[in-house]
Amino acid sequence: MIQHKHRRRAPAKKALKQTWVLIVAVVLVTVGAGVSLGLLATGDDAGPDGSEQWRSAPGTSEAASSAAPRKPAAPTPSPTRSYPVSKAPQTIPAVTSHTAARGPGWRPARGERVVVSDAKLADEGRLVAGELGLTYAGEKEDSRAGDVRLTLGGGKGADPESYTMTVRDGRVAISGPGEAGVFYGTRTLKQEVHGGGTAPEGVVRDEPAKPVRGFMLDIARKHFTADWIEDRVRELGDLKFNQLGLHFSDDQGFRIESDSHPEVVSPQHLTKAQVRKIVELAESRHITVVPEIDSPGHLGAVIAAHPDLQLRNVSGAATRGAIDISKAESAEIVDDLLNEYAGLFPGSQWHLGADEYQALVVSNPQASYPQLAAAAQEAYGSGATVSDLATGWLNDRAATVRAHDRTVRAWNDGFFRNTSVQPDKDIQVAYWTGKEIGARVPVEYLRAGRKLINYNDEFLYYVLGQPQTFVYPTGQRIYEQWTPRVVRGTTAVPETYDDQILGGSFAVWCDLANSQTQAQVAAGIRMPLRALVQKLWDEEAPELSWTQFRALADRLN
């Protein structure tokens, strides 16, 4: 029986009623006649249809049970045991489908093995063996009782994050077309046996609905320790997230050691050795670390060390956080940093920011910033605007990181309407808000063919101190009201654009950095992260109620 999304057949009430009639009748006849009860019922015994079956007690034939009264015999247990049909595993996120079967399931026992069929799965094998107290035995062809076997393999074109897990005959087999899928299978197994649980007999077939399942952390405004970030990586891995964003440059701080420009680095920062360890840990969990150096806004920490690059308006007043993109030196220092950190972050993704450039929030940018207007016209012609210059800046920075074979994204308010210079087609939209000047409805970006990642600030923004109109998001609201197509506000975009929405990311922003401790942040984001990954793994309405889902999260710890 295949159980999709944990749906199970209702019990056969009629059969149950007949069973109880039979029990009562047998008991009455036994008591009245003074004969022994020749039929024993056991909740573990089940027939082909899943209903309880009766069998004769040992040493009791049908003829004997209907014979003349004799001395009562003490009931003895059934000498054999059968198993009820298994139930689908209870995990976060829930598995896509489970084919039920009869059997004892599987529980880890010390001395049992994890074996692999391919050396590429050694990391996954060692990890799950250590977690479950098993022995990692490497590549083995033989089969032993209690084995957990990891295998690469699958149909051509299959999702590399998909996997199949079979629990049968006291063994577990996890296979997938890619190492990530096999890893996710081990996460399901780990949750199934958590707290002494049993992995249910049968076959799990599982894959995510969305390829981007992210968590973004603002370490620029608030310093987070390397240990705390590593703990989040482990948590994200167990929940099948696959991206960790690090926003490490802003007005309040620059938080990673730099060799090319050590003068911009804040006193509290992560060393490159610490970052390499975080990246290595993330890779072992199939998580890509996505770095973000936001520009041309949010560069206050860089500008503090290079005040000559500060953007000033026509009156000479400094524009907070904004670098003067009419100066060649501005591009040089940002490109220096982008090129340097491309070596530190080997993943395929890069976030360029591009939001909230303050030169574009005034009523007349050309009049307020004549140097920017002049640079735009020199580069792009007499009709060019400051928006064109900012778009050109975005494209130039995209070219810098694209040279390192990176896929680029930028915040949605870094894409401007009615510009003669168009953002490069391959730049993905990180859609966070409709409140900013220049922000457009999501469909405008989707209609233009752009791919989009959902950072909806009404559901997925955890802003420390709750400034402006922000409130801490709750897991319940995400679980019950949000889907990947709810990109802006509470309204979903048409289903026709679903494939262009790559997934979503929860974001922690530290605007009022001292409002919460690291421990409070970890506690505050715990249930939102679990609700989010459930909705990214399976876009359909969850089977569990919020109360049940929260209880499951608490049980799985």
Coordinates of C-alpha atoms in Angstrom, one line a residue:
M1 CA 0.0 0.0 0.0
I2 CA 1.5 3.3 -1.0
Q3 CA 0.9 6.1 1.4
H4 CA 1.2 9.5 -0.2
K5 CA 1.6 12.3 2.2
H6 CA 0.7 10.0 5.1
R7 CA -2.9 9.3 3.9
R8 CA -4.1 6.0 5.2
R9 CA -7.3 4.0 4.8
A10 CA -10.0 4.3 7.4
P11 CA -10.4 1.1 9.5
A12 CA -13.0 -1.3 8.3
K13 CA -15.7 -0.7 10.9
K14 CA -17.9 -3.5 9.8
A15 CA -15.2 -6.1 10.2
L16 CA -14.2 -4.7 13.6
K17 CA -17.8 -4.9 14.8
Q18 CA -18.0 -8.6 13.7
T19 CA -14.8 -9.3 15.5
W20 CA -16.2 -7.9 18.8
V21 CA -19.4 -10.0 18.3
L22 CA -17.2 -13.1 17.9
I23 CA -15.2 -12.2 21.0
V24 CA -18.3 -11.8 23.1
A25 CA -19.9 -14.9 21.8
V26 CA -16.8 -17.1 22.4
V27 CA -16.4 -15.7 26.0
L28 CA -20.1 -16.3 26.8
V29 CA -20.0 -19.9 25.5
T30 CA -16.7 -20.5 27.3
V31 CA -17.9 -19.2 30.6
G32 CA -21.3 -20.9 30.3
A33 CA -20.0 -24.3 29.3
G34 CA -16.8 -24.3 31.5
V35 CA -14.5 -24.9 28.5
S36 CA -11.2 -23.3 27.8
L37 CA -11.0 -20.4 25.3
G38 CA -9.5 -22.1 22.2
L39 CA -9.0 -19.0 20.2
L40 CA -6.5 -16.2 21.1
A41 CA -6.4 -12.8 19.6
T42 CA -3.3 -10.7 19.2
G43 CA -3.0 -7.1 18.0
D44 CA 0.2 -8.1 16.2
D45 CA -1.5 -10.7 14.0
A46 CA -3.1 -9.4 10.8
G47 CA -4.5 -10.9 7.7
P48 CA -3.9 -9.8 4.1
D49 CA -6.4 -6.9 4.4
G50 CA -4.9 -5.6 7.6
S51 CA -7.7 -6.8 9.9
E52 CA -7.0 -8.8 13.0
Q53 CA -6.9 -12.6 12.6
W54 CA -7.7 -15.3 15.0
R55 CA -5.7 -18.6 15.3
S56 CA -6.1 -21.7 17.5
A57 CA -4.1 -21.7 20.7
P58 CA -1.2 -24.2 20.7
G59 CA -2.4 -27.8 21.1
T60 CA -6.0 -26.9 20.5
S61 CA -7.8 -28.2 17.4
E62 CA -11.1 -27.1 16.1
A63 CA -12.6 -30.5 17.2
A64 CA -11.2 -30.1 20.7
S65 CA -12.6 -26.7 21.1
S66 CA -16.1 -28.0 20.4
A67 CA -15.7 -31.2 22.5
A68 CA -17.3 -32.0 25.9
P69 CA -16.3 -29.9 28.9
R70 CA -13.0 -30.6 30.4
K71 CA -10.5 -29.0 32.9
P72 CA -9.6 -25.5 31.8
A73 CA -6.1 -25.1 30.4
A74 CA -4.0 -22.1 31.0
P75 CA -3.9 -20.0 27.9
T76 CA -0.5 -20.0 26.2
P77 CA 0.9 -17.3 23.8
S78 CA 0.9 -17.8 20.0
P79 CA 4.2 -19.4 18.9
T80 CA 4.4 -17.2 15.8
R81 CA 4.3 -13.5 15.2
S82 CA 3.2 -11.4 12.3
Y83 CA 3.4 -7.6 11.9
P84 CA 0.8 -4.9 11.2
V85 CA 1.1 -2.9 8.1
S86 CA 3.7 -0.2 8.7
K87 CA 2.9 3.5 9.0
A88 CA 4.6 6.3 7.1
P89 CA 7.5 7.9 8.9
Q90 CA 6.9 11.1 10.8
T91 CA 9.7 13.5 9.7
I92 CA 10.3 17.2 9.0
P93 CA 10.0 17.7 6.1
A94 CA 7.4 15.0 5.5
V95 CA 8.4 12.4 2.9
T96 CA 6.7 12.5 -0.5
S97 CA 5.5 8.9 -0.4
H98 CA 5.8 5.7 1.6
T99 CA 4.8 2.2 0.4
A100 CA 3.8 0.3 3.5
A101 CA 4.8 -3.3 4.3
R102 CA 4.7 -5.9 7.0
G103 CA 7.8 -6.3 9.1
P104 CA 9.7 -5.3 12.2
G105 CA 11.3 -2.2 10.7
W106 CA 14.8 -1.3 11.6
R107 CA 16.6 0.1 14.7
P108 CA 20.3 0.8 15.1
A109 CA 22.3 -1.6 17.2
R110 CA 25.9 -1.2 18.2
G111 CA 28.2 -3.4 16.0
E112 CA 26.0 -3.1 12.9
R113 CA 27.5 -1.6 9.8
V114 CA 27.1 1.2 7.4
V115 CA 28.4 0.1 4.0
V116 CA 28.7 2.0 0.7
S117 CA 28.7 0.9 -2.9
D118 CA 30.7 3.9 -4.1
A119 CA 33.7 5.6 -2.5
K120 CA 32.0 9.0 -3.2
L121 CA 29.5 8.2 -0.4
A122 CA 32.2 7.8 2.3
D123 CA 31.4 11.2 3.9
E124 CA 27.7 10.4 4.1
G125 CA 28.4 6.9 5.4
R126 CA 30.8 8.0 8.1
L127 CA 28.5 10.8 9.3
V128 CA 25.4 8.6 9.7
A129 CA 27.4 5.8 11.2
G130 CA 28.7 8.2 13.9
E131 CA 25.3 9.6 14.5
L132 CA 23.6 6.3 15.0
G133 CA 26.4 4.5 16.9
L134 CA 27.2 2.1 14.0
T135 CA 30.4 1.0 12.4
Y136 CA 31.5 2.5 9.1
A137 CA 32.8 -0.4 7.1
G138 CA 33.4 1.3 3.7
E139 CA 32.9 -0.4 0.4
K140 CA 31.5 -3.9 0.9
E141 CA 29.7 -6.3 -1.4
D142 CA 28.5 -8.8 1.2
S143 CA 25.3 -8.3 3.1
R144 CA 24.8 -8.7 6.9
A145 CA 21.9 -8.4 9.2
G146 CA 21.3 -4.8 10.4
D147 CA 23.3 -3.3 7.5
V148 CA 22.6 0.3 6.2
R149 CA 23.7 0.4 2.6
L150 CA 24.2 3.6 0.7
T151 CA 24.2 3.4 -3.1
L152 CA 24.5 5.8 -6.1
G153 CA 22.1 5.2 -8.9
G154 CA 18.9 6.3 -10.5
G155 CA 17.1 7.0 -13.7
K156 CA 18.5 9.4 -16.3
G157 CA 17.5 12.9 -15.6
A158 CA 16.3 12.2 -12.1
D159 CA 16.5 14.9 -9.5
P160 CA 20.0 14.6 -7.8
E161 CA 18.3 15.5 -4.5
S162 CA 15.8 12.6 -4.7
Y163 CA 16.3 9.3 -3.0
T164 CA 14.7 5.9 -2.3
M165 CA 14.9 4.2 1.1
T166 CA 13.9 0.6 1.5
V167 CA 13.6 -1.0 5.0
R168 CA 13.3 -4.8 4.6
D169 CA 14.5 -8.0 6.2
G170 CA 16.2 -6.1 9.1
R171 CA 18.3 -3.9 6.7
V172 CA 18.1 -0.4 5.2
A173 CA 19.1 0.5 1.7
I174 CA 19.3 4.2 0.6
S175 CA 20.0 5.0 -3.0
G176 CA 19.9 8.2 -5.1
P177 CA 21.1 9.6 -8.4
G178 CA 23.3 12.1 -6.5
E179 CA 25.2 12.3 -3.2
A180 CA 22.8 14.9 -2.0
G181 CA 19.9 12.7 -2.4
V182 CA 21.6 9.8 -0.5
F183 CA 22.5 12.3 2.3
Y184 CA 18.8 13.4 2.6
G185 CA 17.9 9.7 2.9
T186 CA 20.2 9.4 5.9
R187 CA 18.5 12.5 7.4
T188 CA 15.2 10.8 7.1
L189 CA 16.6 7.6 8.7
K190 CA 18.1 9.7 11.5
Q191 CA 14.8 11.3 12.3
E192 CA 12.9 8.0 12.1
V193 CA 15.1 6.3 14.8
H194 CA 15.5 9.4 17.0
G195 CA 14.7 8.8 20.6
G196 CA 14.7 5.0 20.2
G197 CA 12.2 5.0 17.3
T198 CA 12.0 2.4 14.6
A199 CA 12.4 3.0 10.8
P200 CA 9.1 1.6 9.4
E201 CA 9.1 -1.4 7.0
G202 CA 8.5 -0.4 3.4
V203 CA 9.8 2.0 0.8
V204 CA 10.2 5.8 0.9
R205 CA 10.4 7.7 -2.3
D206 CA 11.2 11.3 -1.7
E207 CA 12.3 14.5 -3.5
P208 CA 11.9 18.3 -2.9
A209 CA 9.5 20.5 -4.7
K210 CA 11.9 23.4 -4.9
P211 CA 15.7 23.4 -5.6
V212 CA 16.4 26.4 -3.4
R213 CA 15.8 26.0 0.3
G214 CA 17.8 28.7 2.1
F215 CA 18.6 30.5 5.3
M216 CA 20.3 33.9 5.2
L217 CA 22.2 35.5 8.1
D218 CA 23.2 39.1 8.5
I219 CA 26.6 38.8 10.2
A220 CA 27.6 42.4 9.2
R221 CA 25.4 44.3 11.7
K222 CA 25.8 41.7 14.4
H223 CA 28.8 39.5 15.0
F224 CA 27.9 35.8 15.3
T225 CA 30.5 33.3 16.5
A226 CA 31.8 30.6 14.3
D227 CA 30.5 27.9 16.7
W228 CA 27.0 29.4 16.5
I229 CA 27.0 29.4 12.7
E230 CA 28.3 25.8 12.6
D231 CA 25.4 24.8 14.9
R232 CA 23.0 26.3 12.4
V233 CA 24.7 24.5 9.5
R234 CA 24.1 21.2 11.3
E235 CA 20.5 22.1 12.0
L236 CA 19.9 23.2 8.4
G237 CA 21.5 20.0 7.1
D238 CA 19.2 17.8 9.2
L239 CA 16.2 19.7 7.9
K240 CA 17.3 19.3 4.2
F241 CA 18.1 23.0 3.6
N242 CA 20.7 23.4 0.9
Q243 CA 21.8 27.1 1.0
L244 CA 23.3 29.4 3.7
G245 CA 23.5 33.0 2.9
L246 CA 26.1 35.2 4.6
H247 CA 25.6 39.0 4.4
F248 CA 29.0 40.1 5.8
S249 CA 29.4 43.7 4.6
D250 CA 27.2 46.6 5.5
D251 CA 27.3 50.1 7.1
Q252 CA 27.8 48.7 10.6
G253 CA 30.6 46.2 9.9
F254 CA 32.7 44.1 7.6
R255 CA 33.0 40.8 9.3
I256 CA 35.4 38.5 7.4
E257 CA 39.2 38.8 7.3
S258 CA 40.6 40.4 4.1
D259 CA 44.0 40.2 2.6
S260 CA 43.4 42.7 -0.2
H261 CA 41.8 45.3 2.0
P262 CA 42.5 44.6 5.7
E263 CA 41.7 48.2 6.5
V264 CA 37.9 47.7 5.9
V265 CA 37.6 44.7 8.4
S266 CA 35.8 45.3 11.7
P267 CA 37.5 44.4 15.0
Q268 CA 35.0 41.6 15.6
H269 CA 35.1 39.3 12.6
L270 CA 35.5 35.8 11.4
T271 CA 39.0 34.7 10.3
K272 CA 39.4 33.0 6.9
A273 CA 40.3 29.8 8.7
Q274 CA 37.0 29.9 10.6
V275 CA 35.1 30.6 7.3
R276 CA 36.8 27.7 5.6
K277 CA 35.7 25.4 8.4
I278 CA 32.1 26.6 8.1
V279 CA 32.2 26.1 4.3
E280 CA 33.7 22.6 4.7
L281 CA 31.0 21.7 7.2
A282 CA 28.3 23.1 4.9
E283 CA 29.7 21.1 2.0
S284 CA 29.5 17.9 4.0
R285 CA 25.8 18.6 4.5
H286 CA 25.3 19.5 0.8
I287 CA 24.7 23.2 1.7
T288 CA 26.1 25.9 -0.6
V289 CA 27.3 29.0 1.2
V290 CA 26.1 32.1 -0.7
P291 CA 28.2 35.2 0.1
E292 CA 26.9 38.7 -0.2
I293 CA 28.9 42.0 -0.5
D294 CA 26.1 44.4 -1.0
S295 CA 26.8 47.3 -3.3
P296 CA 26.6 50.2 -4.3
G297 CA 24.6 50.8 -1.1
H298 CA 25.2 49.3 2.3
L299 CA 29.0 49.9 2.0
G300 CA 29.5 52.1 5.1
A301 CA 32.2 49.9 6.6
V302 CA 34.2 50.1 3.4
I303 CA 33.6 53.9 3.0
A304 CA 34.8 54.5 6.6
A305 CA 38.2 53.3 5.6
H306 CA 38.0 55.1 2.2
P307 CA 36.1 58.4 2.9
D308 CA 37.1 59.7 -0.6
L309 CA 34.7 57.2 -2.1
Q310 CA 31.7 58.5 -0.1
L311 CA 28.8 59.6 -2.3
R312 CA 27.8 63.2 -1.7
N313 CA 24.9 65.2 -3.1
V314 CA 25.0 68.5 -4.9
S315 CA 25.2 70.3 -1.6
G316 CA 28.2 68.2 -0.4
A317 CA 26.2 66.2 2.1
A318 CA 27.2 62.6 2.6
T319 CA 24.7 60.0 1.5
R320 CA 24.7 57.2 4.1
G321 CA 26.2 53.9 3.1
A322 CA 26.4 54.8 -0.6
I323 CA 29.6 54.6 -2.6
D324 CA 30.1 57.1 -5.5
I325 CA 29.8 54.9 -8.6
S326 CA 31.0 57.7 -10.9
K327 CA 34.5 57.0 -9.6
A328 CA 36.6 54.3 -11.1
E329 CA 38.2 53.6 -7.7
S330 CA 34.8 52.5 -6.3
A331 CA 34.6 49.7 -8.8
E332 CA 38.2 48.7 -8.2
I333 CA 37.9 48.2 -4.5
V334 CA 34.6 46.3 -4.7
D335 CA 36.0 44.1 -7.5
D336 CA 39.1 43.5 -5.4
L337 CA 36.9 42.1 -2.6
L338 CA 34.7 40.1 -4.9
N339 CA 37.7 38.4 -6.5
E340 CA 39.3 37.7 -3.2
Y341 CA 36.3 36.1 -1.6
A342 CA 35.5 34.0 -4.7
G343 CA 38.5 31.9 -3.6
L344 CA 37.1 31.6 0.0
F345 CA 33.6 30.6 -1.1
P346 CA 33.8 27.9 -3.8
G347 CA 30.0 27.4 -4.2
S348 CA 28.2 28.1 -7.4
Q349 CA 26.0 31.0 -6.1
W350 CA 26.7 34.7 -5.4
H351 CA 24.5 37.6 -4.1
L352 CA 25.4 41.1 -5.3
G353 CA 22.8 43.0 -3.2
A354 CA 22.1 46.1 -5.2
D355 CA 19.2 47.3 -3.0
E356 CA 18.5 50.6 -1.4
Y357 CA 21.0 52.8 -3.2
Q358 CA 20.1 56.1 -1.6
A359 CA 20.9 58.2 -4.7
L360 CA 17.8 56.7 -6.2
V361 CA 15.3 57.4 -3.4
V362 CA 15.2 61.1 -4.0
S363 CA 12.7 62.8 -6.2
N364 CA 15.2 63.9 -8.9
P365 CA 18.4 61.8 -8.8
Q366 CA 19.9 63.6 -11.8
A367 CA 19.6 67.0 -10.1
S368 CA 20.7 65.8 -6.6
Y369 CA 23.7 63.9 -7.9
P370 CA 25.0 65.7 -11.0
Q371 CA 28.3 63.7 -11.0
L372 CA 26.3 60.4 -11.3
A373 CA 24.1 61.9 -14.1
A374 CA 27.3 63.0 -16.0
A375 CA 28.9 59.6 -15.6
A376 CA 25.7 57.9 -16.9
Q377 CA 25.6 60.1 -20.0
E378 CA 29.2 59.6 -20.7
A379 CA 28.9 55.8 -20.5
Y380 CA 25.4 55.3 -22.1
G381 CA 24.5 58.3 -24.0
S382 CA 22.8 61.7 -23.6
G383 CA 19.5 60.3 -22.4
A384 CA 21.0 58.0 -19.7
T385 CA 19.9 58.4 -16.1
V386 CA 21.3 57.5 -12.7
S387 CA 19.2 54.3 -12.8
D388 CA 21.1 53.4 -16.0
L389 CA 24.4 54.0 -14.2
A390 CA 23.3 51.8 -11.3
T391 CA 22.1 49.0 -13.6
G392 CA 25.5 49.2 -15.4
W393 CA 27.2 48.9 -12.0
L394 CA 25.2 45.7 -11.3
N395 CA 26.1 44.2 -14.7
D396 CA 29.8 45.0 -14.2
R397 CA 29.9 43.3 -10.8
A398 CA 27.9 40.4 -12.2
A399 CA 30.6 40.0 -14.8
T400 CA 33.3 40.0 -12.1
V401 CA 31.8 37.1 -10.3
R402 CA 30.6 35.3 -13.4
A403 CA 34.3 35.0 -14.4
H404 CA 34.5 32.7 -11.3
D405 CA 31.7 30.6 -12.7
R406 CA 29.1 31.9 -10.3
T407 CA 25.3 32.2 -10.7
V408 CA 24.3 35.7 -9.6
R409 CA 21.3 37.1 -7.8
A410 CA 20.3 40.6 -6.6
W411 CA 17.6 42.2 -4.5
N412 CA 14.4 43.1 -6.5
D413 CA 14.7 46.8 -5.9
G414 CA 18.0 46.8 -7.7
F415 CA 16.1 46.2 -10.9
F416 CA 14.7 49.5 -12.3
R417 CA 11.8 50.3 -14.6
N418 CA 12.2 52.2 -17.9
T419 CA 16.0 52.1 -18.1
S420 CA 17.9 52.0 -21.4
V421 CA 20.5 49.7 -19.8
Q422 CA 18.9 46.4 -18.9
P423 CA 20.1 44.0 -16.2
D424 CA 21.8 40.9 -17.5
K425 CA 19.2 38.2 -18.3
D426 CA 20.9 35.6 -16.1
I427 CA 20.7 37.7 -12.8
Q428 CA 18.2 36.0 -10.6
V429 CA 15.7 38.1 -8.6
A430 CA 15.9 37.9 -4.8
Y431 CA 12.4 39.2 -4.1
W432 CA 12.0 40.6 -0.6
T433 CA 9.6 43.6 -0.7
G434 CA 7.2 45.8 -2.5
K435 CA 7.7 48.7 -0.1
E436 CA 10.9 50.1 -1.6
I437 CA 11.1 52.8 -4.2
G438 CA 11.4 51.1 -7.6
A439 CA 10.1 47.8 -6.3
R440 CA 7.7 46.2 -8.7
V441 CA 5.1 43.4 -8.4
P442 CA 6.7 39.9 -8.8
V443 CA 4.8 39.2 -12.0
E444 CA 6.8 41.9 -13.8
Y445 CA 10.0 40.1 -13.2
L446 CA 8.5 36.7 -14.0
R447 CA 6.8 37.9 -17.2
A448 CA 10.3 39.0 -18.3
G449 CA 11.4 35.4 -17.9
R450 CA 13.6 35.9 -14.8
K451 CA 14.1 33.2 -12.2
L452 CA 13.1 34.3 -8.7
I453 CA 13.9 33.3 -5.1
N454 CA 11.3 34.2 -2.5
Y455 CA 12.4 36.2 0.5
N456 CA 8.9 37.7 1.2
D457 CA 9.5 40.2 4.0
E458 CA 6.0 39.6 5.5
F459 CA 6.7 36.0 6.2
L460 CA 10.4 35.3 6.0
Y461 CA 12.1 38.3 7.5
Y462 CA 13.3 38.1 11.1
V463 CA 14.4 41.6 11.9
L464 CA 16.0 42.1 15.3
G465 CA 14.2 44.6 17.4
Q466 CA 11.2 44.7 15.0
P467 CA 11.9 48.2 13.6
Q468 CA 9.5 50.0 11.3
T469 CA 6.6 47.7 10.6
F470 CA 8.5 44.4 11.0
V471 CA 7.3 41.7 13.4
Y472 CA 9.0 38.5 14.2
P473 CA 7.6 35.8 11.8
T474 CA 6.0 32.7 13.3
G475 CA 6.2 29.2 12.1
Q476 CA 2.5 28.8 12.3
R477 CA 1.8 31.7 9.9
I478 CA 4.4 30.3 7.4
Y479 CA 2.9 26.8 7.8
E480 CA -0.7 27.8 7.3
Q481 CA -0.6 30.8 5.0
W482 CA 2.7 30.9 2.9
T483 CA 3.6 29.0 -0.2
P484 CA 6.6 29.6 -2.6
R485 CA 4.2 31.5 -4.9
V486 CA 3.3 34.0 -2.1
V487 CA 6.1 36.3 -3.1
R488 CA 4.8 39.7 -2.1
G489 CA 2.4 40.4 0.7
T490 CA -0.1 37.5 1.1
T491 CA -1.2 37.1 -2.6
A492 CA 0.2 34.2 -4.7
V493 CA 1.4 34.7 -8.2
P494 CA -0.3 32.6 -10.9
E495 CA 0.6 29.0 -11.0
T496 CA 1.9 29.3 -14.5
Y497 CA 5.1 30.9 -13.1
D498 CA 5.7 28.2 -10.5
D499 CA 8.7 26.8 -12.3
Q500 CA 10.4 30.2 -12.4
I501 CA 10.2 30.4 -8.6
L502 CA 13.3 28.5 -7.6
G503 CA 12.4 28.3 -3.9
G504 CA 12.7 30.5 -0.8
S505 CA 15.0 31.8 1.9
F506 CA 14.4 32.7 5.5
A507 CA 16.4 35.8 6.5
V508 CA 17.7 37.1 9.8
W509 CA 18.5 40.8 9.7
C510 CA 20.2 42.5 12.7
D511 CA 19.0 46.1 12.4
L512 CA 19.0 46.5 16.2
A513 CA 21.8 44.1 16.9
N514 CA 21.6 44.0 20.7
S515 CA 17.8 43.3 20.8
Q516 CA 18.5 39.5 21.0
T517 CA 21.3 37.3 22.0
Q518 CA 22.6 34.5 19.7
A519 CA 20.6 32.0 21.8
Q520 CA 17.4 34.0 21.5
V521 CA 17.9 34.2 17.7
A522 CA 18.3 30.4 17.5
A523 CA 15.2 29.8 19.6
G524 CA 13.2 32.4 17.6
I525 CA 13.9 31.0 14.2
R526 CA 13.6 27.3 15.2
M527 CA 9.9 26.8 14.2
P528 CA 9.9 29.2 11.3
L529 CA 12.8 27.2 9.7
R530 CA 10.9 23.9 10.1
A531 CA 7.7 25.3 8.7
L532 CA 9.5 26.9 5.8
V533 CA 11.3 23.7 4.7
Q534 CA 8.1 21.8 4.9
K535 CA 6.5 24.2 2.4
L536 CA 9.6 24.2 0.1
W537 CA 9.9 20.4 0.1
D538 CA 6.1 19.9 -0.5
E539 CA 4.1 22.8 -1.8
E540 CA 0.7 21.2 -1.0
A541 CA -1.2 21.7 2.2
P542 CA 0.4 19.7 5.0
E543 CA -1.3 16.6 6.3
L544 CA -0.5 17.5 10.0
S545 CA -2.2 20.4 11.8
W546 CA 0.0 23.0 13.2
T547 CA -0.4 21.6 16.7
Q548 CA 0.6 18.1 15.4
F549 CA 3.5 19.6 13.5
R550 CA 4.9 21.5 16.4
A551 CA 4.5 18.4 18.6
L552 CA 6.5 16.4 16.1
A553 CA 9.2 19.1 16.0
D554 CA 9.5 19.0 19.8
R555 CA 9.7 15.2 19.7
L556 CA 12.4 15.2 17.1
N557 CA 14.2 18.0 19.1

